[in-house]
């Protein structure tokens, strides 16, 4: 049986915070519509339809100019909904796909041509079977020549086992949702310490979104903000942020995306840090050709 997801908020608030030009939502999804892009039979949940047009309208309202779509488990390794959205975005969107171990070089090239710049591996119990470690190592070696990175999504208690494996991979790695610690245990908890240790290695990046996932107190996520703030101040050049719209598997307190944007005023109140988090860093990872062009000027 699949669990059914709650609908996203259809009328989010307009944020008070004005985002810098070129701001990027580096973690969000398109789902379906199921009639055009059916969900994967092996999924653990059925999301609500969340098409590109709805996401684009949300981004307009929030002041977001660029998008990184992240493939989610409900679509499995069928990246077509994401590729379709990227193709319709007019160059403002890039993607992170999910692929089978047997993916061919031609398929990887097709994804690259379609705007994909990384692949994602899940190690999260409620999303089903973990990624196979042998496949992760093999695929990481194959995407390295494409200049791609790996996005790694895990629960905090998996890091002890995963860290030694990740350290052997020959690509940059982006960790989802601050490594999913239990925010009620504070920033001094061992699991978060392990993440900070990992981040000392320049290959690792982290997304400072997911406050609504790690919180134990709910909105306005006071317990979770400390984690994001700590990461942004320590690793200003390797942090990314996203809305996580349409918020799959959130069971209560469906986030107001406008309020999530306003949380940035507490996570990165310094304009220079906000600029790195929302513009410079995602450009370096997802639009490297523009990043290099700017650095050469
Ligand atoms: C997220 C989080 C979740 C879902 C997935 O691949 C997925 O289905 O990532 C979750 O359930 O916590 O980042 O979208």
XYZ file of C-alpha atoms and ligand atoms in Angstrom:
311
model
C 0.000 0.000 0.000
C 1.185 3.520 -0.784
C 0.633 6.320 1.706
C -1.250 9.270 0.211
C 0.415 12.679 0.541
C -1.234 15.824 1.874
C -1.760 18.675 -0.614
C 0.692 21.592 -0.643
C -0.555 25.017 0.469
C -2.255 26.510 -2.556
C -2.056 30.124 -1.397
C 1.334 30.700 0.241
C 2.200 34.077 1.733
C 4.287 36.590 -0.200
C 7.595 36.792 1.660
C 8.746 40.008 3.279
C 12.344 39.188 2.322
C 13.391 40.371 -1.134
C 15.682 37.764 -2.647
C 18.769 38.700 -4.700
C 18.543 38.673 -8.512
C 19.051 35.164 -9.878
C 17.991 33.452 -6.626
C 17.827 29.685 -7.039
C 15.562 27.121 -5.397
C 18.026 24.230 -5.417
C 15.700 21.574 -4.044
C 12.157 21.115 -5.288
C 10.216 18.595 -7.325
C 7.678 18.194 -10.093
C 5.285 15.264 -9.682
C 3.170 13.994 -12.553
C 0.591 14.983 -13.551
C -0.037 11.248 -13.143
C -2.073 11.039 -16.339
C 0.971 12.175 -18.360
C 3.825 10.935 -16.149
C 2.690 7.895 -14.123
C 4.286 7.260 -10.735
C 6.683 4.350 -10.195
C 5.061 1.032 -9.206
C 7.756 0.520 -6.536
C 7.043 3.866 -4.805
C 6.229 4.040 -1.083
C 3.879 7.047 -1.371
C 1.629 8.676 -3.901
C 2.233 12.414 -4.115
C -0.277 15.006 -5.204
C 0.166 16.152 -8.792
C 2.662 19.023 -8.722
C 3.233 20.239 -12.274
C 5.815 22.686 -13.590
C 3.284 25.503 -14.182
C 2.295 25.525 -10.502
C 5.930 25.547 -9.392
C 6.792 28.357 -11.823
C 3.890 30.473 -10.483
C 5.043 29.821 -6.917
C 8.595 30.883 -7.794
C 7.306 34.117 -9.346
C 5.511 34.896 -6.132
C 8.549 34.101 -3.983
C 11.051 36.038 -6.107
C 12.923 32.933 -7.253
C 14.476 33.044 -10.740
C 16.136 29.644 -11.119
C 15.307 26.083 -10.196
C 17.040 22.784 -9.531
C 14.556 19.943 -9.807
C 15.465 16.882 -7.778
C 14.167 13.484 -8.818
C 12.121 11.891 -6.030
C 11.537 8.219 -5.303
C 7.866 8.345 -6.351
C 9.038 8.639 -9.976
C 11.839 6.088 -9.500
C 14.412 6.170 -12.276
C 11.940 7.560 -14.821
C 13.183 11.139 -15.139
C 10.789 12.182 -17.908
C 8.547 14.495 -15.832
C 11.644 16.363 -14.682
C 13.177 16.526 -18.177
C 9.904 17.806 -19.575
C 9.849 20.604 -16.985
C 13.488 21.535 -17.654
C 12.780 21.672 -21.395
C 9.882 24.059 -20.789
C 11.776 26.313 -18.372
C 13.582 28.408 -20.964
C 17.017 27.677 -19.508
C 16.183 28.622 -15.918
C 16.078 25.070 -14.660
C 18.541 22.222 -14.139
C 18.049 18.787 -12.623
C 19.328 15.971 -10.449
C 18.218 12.564 -11.715
C 17.971 9.034 -10.417
C 19.378 6.233 -12.559
C 19.650 2.455 -12.512
C 23.040 0.795 -12.145
C 22.657 -0.441 -15.735
C 22.156 3.065 -17.208
C 23.949 3.357 -20.546
C 26.420 6.079 -21.509
C 23.925 7.224 -24.145
C 21.238 7.634 -21.456
C 23.603 9.622 -19.249
C 24.417 11.861 -22.207
C 20.680 12.272 -22.912
C 20.180 13.394 -19.286
C 23.121 15.785 -19.578
C 21.717 17.289 -22.769
C 18.376 17.632 -20.956
C 19.941 19.708 -18.160
C 20.812 17.098 -15.534
C 23.995 17.797 -13.552
C 23.883 15.152 -10.818
C 22.327 11.926 -9.582
C 20.677 11.212 -6.272
C 20.980 8.307 -3.859
C 18.447 7.664 -1.084
C 19.210 6.044 2.271
C 15.928 6.872 3.983
C 13.820 4.114 5.536
C 10.395 5.490 4.619
C 11.431 5.795 0.944
C 12.035 2.042 0.542
C 15.168 0.119 -0.341
C 18.490 1.903 0.179
C 20.708 2.649 -2.792
C 23.120 -0.210 -3.382
C 26.598 0.820 -2.235
C 28.334 -1.000 -5.092
C 26.092 0.797 -7.574
C 26.781 4.148 -5.886
C 30.541 3.606 -6.289
C 30.215 2.457 -9.890
C 27.882 5.299 -10.895
C 29.986 7.945 -9.141
C 32.974 6.868 -11.231
C 30.872 7.071 -14.396
C 29.437 10.551 -13.758
C 32.782 12.080 -12.769
C 33.858 12.716 -16.401
C 30.560 14.524 -17.027
C 31.396 17.028 -14.284
C 28.335 15.906 -12.292
C 27.929 15.504 -8.542
C 26.043 13.079 -6.287
C 23.183 14.161 -4.036
C 22.960 11.981 -0.957
C 19.798 11.804 1.124
C 20.052 9.967 4.436
C 18.731 9.894 7.973
C 21.220 11.136 10.572
C 21.758 7.725 12.153
C 23.060 6.376 8.823
C 25.995 8.752 8.619
C 28.372 6.706 10.741
C 28.161 3.848 8.230
C 27.911 6.022 5.153
C 30.692 8.549 5.806
C 33.632 6.184 5.103
C 31.968 5.117 1.837
C 31.185 8.650 0.710
C 34.758 9.729 1.392
C 35.945 7.311 -1.321
C 33.741 8.776 -4.081
C 35.492 10.789 -6.829
C 32.795 13.487 -7.215
C 31.423 16.440 -5.240
C 28.622 15.316 -2.912
C 25.625 17.348 -1.778
C 23.905 16.267 1.423
C 20.150 16.789 1.597
C 18.267 18.495 4.426
C 21.232 19.188 6.751
C 21.760 15.439 7.140
C 18.316 15.124 8.782
C 19.277 15.406 12.471
C 16.573 15.446 15.162
C 16.520 19.199 15.861
C 15.372 18.709 19.450
C 18.799 17.217 20.261
C 20.612 20.470 19.469
C 23.636 21.337 17.365
C 26.048 19.615 19.774
C 24.578 16.146 19.102
C 27.099 13.583 17.758
C 25.264 13.057 14.442
C 25.532 16.734 13.560
C 29.174 16.743 14.705
C 29.801 13.941 12.217
C 28.259 16.034 9.450
C 30.459 18.998 10.378
C 33.513 16.701 10.253
C 32.502 15.493 6.800
C 32.054 19.075 5.605
C 35.686 19.786 6.463
C 36.399 17.877 3.241
C 35.982 20.341 0.346
C 34.164 17.792 -1.789
C 31.063 17.993 0.430
C 28.206 20.448 0.151
C 25.039 20.633 2.236
C 21.495 21.895 1.699
C 20.306 24.066 4.546
C 16.661 23.371 3.795
C 14.445 20.824 5.528
C 13.773 22.854 8.701
C 10.195 21.590 8.424
C 11.504 17.998 8.335
C 13.986 18.138 11.221
C 11.928 20.345 13.554
C 10.235 18.830 16.557
C 8.518 22.050 17.598
C 6.860 22.930 14.253
C 6.541 26.381 12.647
C 8.319 28.795 12.896
C 11.017 26.092 13.250
C 13.025 27.789 16.005
C 14.725 24.518 16.924
C 15.849 23.882 13.310
C 17.134 27.333 12.378
C 20.291 26.926 14.514
C 21.457 24.032 12.347
C 21.083 25.989 9.125
C 22.771 29.045 10.621
C 25.715 26.998 11.857
C 26.242 25.464 8.410
C 25.959 28.774 6.550
C 28.472 30.530 8.792
C 30.983 27.677 8.739
C 30.721 26.648 5.071
C 29.532 29.720 3.183
C 30.884 28.500 -0.184
C 29.321 25.024 -0.076
C 25.747 25.551 1.061
C 22.567 25.457 -1.014
C 18.947 26.167 -0.159
C 15.581 25.044 -1.513
C 11.880 25.057 -0.743
C 11.363 21.280 -1.111
C 8.010 22.091 -2.722
C 5.568 20.267 -2.886
C 6.810 18.833 0.414
C 6.386 15.078 -0.028
C 5.591 13.057 3.086
C 5.026 16.011 5.398
C 2.365 14.657 7.721
C 1.213 17.820 9.470
C 1.808 21.584 9.370
C 2.224 21.702 5.590
C 4.771 24.541 5.175
C 3.923 27.982 3.899
C 6.604 28.495 1.209
C 6.567 32.260 1.791
C 7.421 31.643 5.457
C 10.227 29.277 4.415
C 11.717 32.097 2.328
C 11.421 34.483 5.264
C 13.330 31.988 7.402
C 16.351 32.951 5.287
C 16.427 36.274 7.129
C 17.460 34.255 10.180
C 19.629 31.689 8.383
C 21.675 34.149 6.300
C 20.947 37.724 7.465
C 24.182 39.045 5.919
C 23.591 40.065 2.249
C 26.945 38.561 1.183
C 26.066 35.177 2.681
C 22.567 35.233 1.217
C 24.056 35.996 -2.195
C 26.376 32.981 -1.921
C 23.619 30.688 -0.676
C 21.054 31.606 -3.321
C 23.089 32.734 -6.324
C 26.830 32.104 -6.372
C 26.895 28.569 -4.955
C 24.099 27.080 -7.095
C 25.636 28.743 -10.151
C 28.964 27.051 -9.446
C 27.367 23.614 -9.180
C 24.531 23.773 -11.725
C 25.554 26.449 -14.236
C 29.367 26.038 -14.088
C 29.755 27.558 -17.569
C 28.318 30.860 -16.242
C 30.338 30.619 -13.031
C 33.583 30.230 -14.987
C 32.682 33.007 -17.384
C 32.174 35.360 -14.417
C 35.400 34.300 -12.665
C 37.394 34.918 -15.855
C 36.189 38.484 -16.213
C 12.524 15.178 -0.189
C 12.161 14.338 0.921
C 11.413 13.211 0.875
C 11.129 12.477 -0.290
C 12.006 12.178 -1.237
O 12.812 10.928 -2.995
C 11.835 11.183 -2.302
O 10.748 10.653 -2.451
O 13.169 12.782 -1.254
C 10.934 12.641 2.136
O 9.976 11.860 2.134
O 11.488 12.945 3.210
O 13.638 15.669 -0.217
O 11.722 15.380 -1.079
